[in-house]
Amino acid sequence: MSNAQSSSSTRQNADLTFKLNRHHGRHGWLRLTPAYSVKLVSEILAASDRGIRVLDPFSGTATTPLCAAYADDTGTGVEINPFLTWLGNAKLATYSSASVRAARETLSRLISEAIRENTKFVAPPLMHNLHRWWIQSH
């Protein structure tokens, strides 16, 4: 396989995983490595009848129910992990313009205060290769 083919294949495989979700609004809120990409789920839904009901028994971060909602389908996710259940519900919620504006203002104020006070951030806990979860290669 040539380098161009390998690069193309790698890029196509990345389009099916969480890596593609990083730039898709709510889908990019958390890097969950076993997550399916928005592209994959959207393509499956687009090939289906409209108005279907979708059940995702291992919903994770709710990619499938959220894509179903975007496609005017009904999506139900089931997840055993309490944090992922909370995150999925947060991603599926509807937020008013006023609440989004208030959140932006609050975050902006907190960031400004941290910068002004020269806040020192606590080092992450010692874990094997912890930075691989945040450092992204291009």
Coordinates of C-alpha atoms in Angstrom, one line a residue:
M1 CA 0.0 0.0 0.0
S2 CA 1.4 3.4 -0.9
N3 CA 1.7 6.3 1.6
A4 CA -1.1 8.1 -0.2
Q5 CA -3.4 5.1 0.1
S6 CA -2.4 4.5 3.7
S7 CA -3.0 8.2 4.5
S8 CA -6.4 8.1 2.8
S9 CA -7.3 4.9 4.6
T10 CA -6.3 6.3 7.9
R11 CA -8.3 9.4 7.3
Q12 CA -11.4 7.4 6.2
N13 CA -11.1 5.2 9.3
A14 CA -10.8 8.4 11.5
D15 CA -14.1 9.6 9.9
L16 CA -15.8 6.7 11.5
T17 CA -14.6 7.3 15.1
F18 CA -14.7 9.9 17.8
K19 CA -11.9 11.9 16.0
L20 CA -14.4 13.3 13.5
N21 CA -16.7 14.5 16.3
R22 CA -14.2 17.0 17.7
H23 CA -15.4 19.6 15.3
H24 CA -19.2 18.9 15.5
G25 CA -20.7 21.0 18.2
R26 CA -22.2 18.9 21.0
H27 CA -20.7 15.7 19.6
G28 CA -17.2 17.0 20.5
W29 CA -17.8 17.8 24.1
L30 CA -15.9 14.7 25.3
R31 CA -13.3 12.5 23.7
L32 CA -14.7 9.1 24.2
T33 CA -12.6 6.7 22.1
P34 CA -15.2 4.0 21.5
A35 CA -17.7 6.6 20.2
Y36 CA -19.0 6.4 16.6
S37 CA -18.7 9.4 14.5
V38 CA -21.5 11.7 13.5
K39 CA -20.8 10.9 9.9
L40 CA -21.2 7.2 10.3
V41 CA -24.5 7.4 12.3
S42 CA -25.9 10.1 10.0
E43 CA -25.1 8.0 6.9
I44 CA -26.9 5.0 8.4
L45 CA -29.9 7.1 9.3
A46 CA -30.0 8.8 5.9
A47 CA -30.2 5.3 4.3
S48 CA -33.2 4.5 6.5
D49 CA -36.9 5.4 6.3
R50 CA -37.8 8.8 7.7
G51 CA -39.6 8.9 11.1
I52 CA -38.0 5.7 12.4
R53 CA -37.4 4.9 16.0
V54 CA -33.8 4.2 16.9
L55 CA -32.6 2.3 20.0
D56 CA -29.0 2.6 21.1
P57 CA -28.5 0.1 23.9
F58 CA -24.9 1.3 24.6
S59 CA -25.4 5.0 24.1
G60 CA -22.2 6.4 25.5
T61 CA -22.2 10.1 24.8
A62 CA -25.6 10.0 22.9
T63 CA -24.2 10.4 19.4
T64 CA -26.9 8.1 17.9
P65 CA -30.0 9.7 19.7
L66 CA -28.7 13.2 18.9
C67 CA -28.1 12.3 15.2
A68 CA -31.6 10.8 15.2
A69 CA -33.1 14.0 16.6
Y70 CA -31.3 16.0 13.9
A71 CA -32.8 13.7 11.3
D72 CA -36.3 14.1 12.7
D73 CA -36.3 10.5 13.9
T74 CA -36.9 9.3 17.5
G75 CA -33.8 8.2 19.3
T76 CA -33.6 6.4 22.6
G77 CA -30.3 5.7 24.3
V78 CA -29.6 3.4 27.2
E79 CA -26.3 3.8 29.1
I80 CA -25.2 2.2 32.4
N81 CA -22.3 4.7 33.1
P82 CA -23.9 7.5 35.2
F83 CA -21.5 10.1 33.9
L84 CA -22.2 9.3 30.3
T85 CA -25.9 9.2 31.1
W86 CA -25.6 12.7 32.5
L87 CA -23.5 14.0 29.6
G88 CA -25.9 12.4 27.0
N89 CA -28.8 14.1 28.7
A90 CA -26.9 17.4 28.7
K91 CA -26.1 17.0 24.9
L92 CA -29.8 16.2 24.1
A93 CA -31.2 19.1 26.1
T94 CA -32.5 22.3 24.5
Y95 CA -30.9 25.5 25.7
S96 CA -32.4 28.9 25.3
S97 CA -30.4 31.8 23.8
A98 CA -30.4 33.5 27.2
S99 CA -29.0 30.5 29.0
V100 CA -26.2 30.0 26.4
R101 CA -25.4 33.7 26.6
A102 CA -25.3 33.5 30.5
A103 CA -23.0 30.5 30.3
R104 CA -20.6 32.2 27.9
E105 CA -20.5 35.3 30.1
T106 CA -19.9 33.3 33.3
L107 CA -17.1 31.3 31.6
S108 CA -15.6 34.4 30.2
R109 CA -15.6 36.0 33.7
L110 CA -14.1 32.9 35.3
I111 CA -11.3 32.7 32.7
S112 CA -10.6 36.5 33.1
E113 CA -10.4 36.1 36.9
A114 CA -8.1 33.1 36.6
I115 CA -5.8 35.0 34.3
R116 CA -5.9 38.2 36.4
E117 CA -5.1 36.2 39.6
N118 CA -2.4 34.2 37.8
T119 CA -4.1 31.0 39.0
K120 CA -1.8 28.0 39.1
F121 CA -3.5 24.9 37.8
V122 CA -3.0 21.7 39.7
A123 CA -1.0 19.1 37.8
P124 CA -3.0 16.1 36.6
P125 CA -2.8 12.9 38.7
L126 CA -0.1 10.5 37.9
M127 CA -1.4 8.1 35.3
H128 CA 0.3 6.2 32.6
N129 CA 0.4 8.3 29.4
L130 CA -2.3 10.7 30.7
H131 CA -1.5 13.3 28.0
R132 CA -2.5 11.1 25.2
W133 CA -6.1 11.9 26.0
W134 CA -5.6 15.6 25.4
I135 CA -2.7 16.0 23.0
Q136 CA -4.0 15.6 19.5
S137 CA -1.7 14.8 16.6
H138 CA -2.4 16.3 13.2

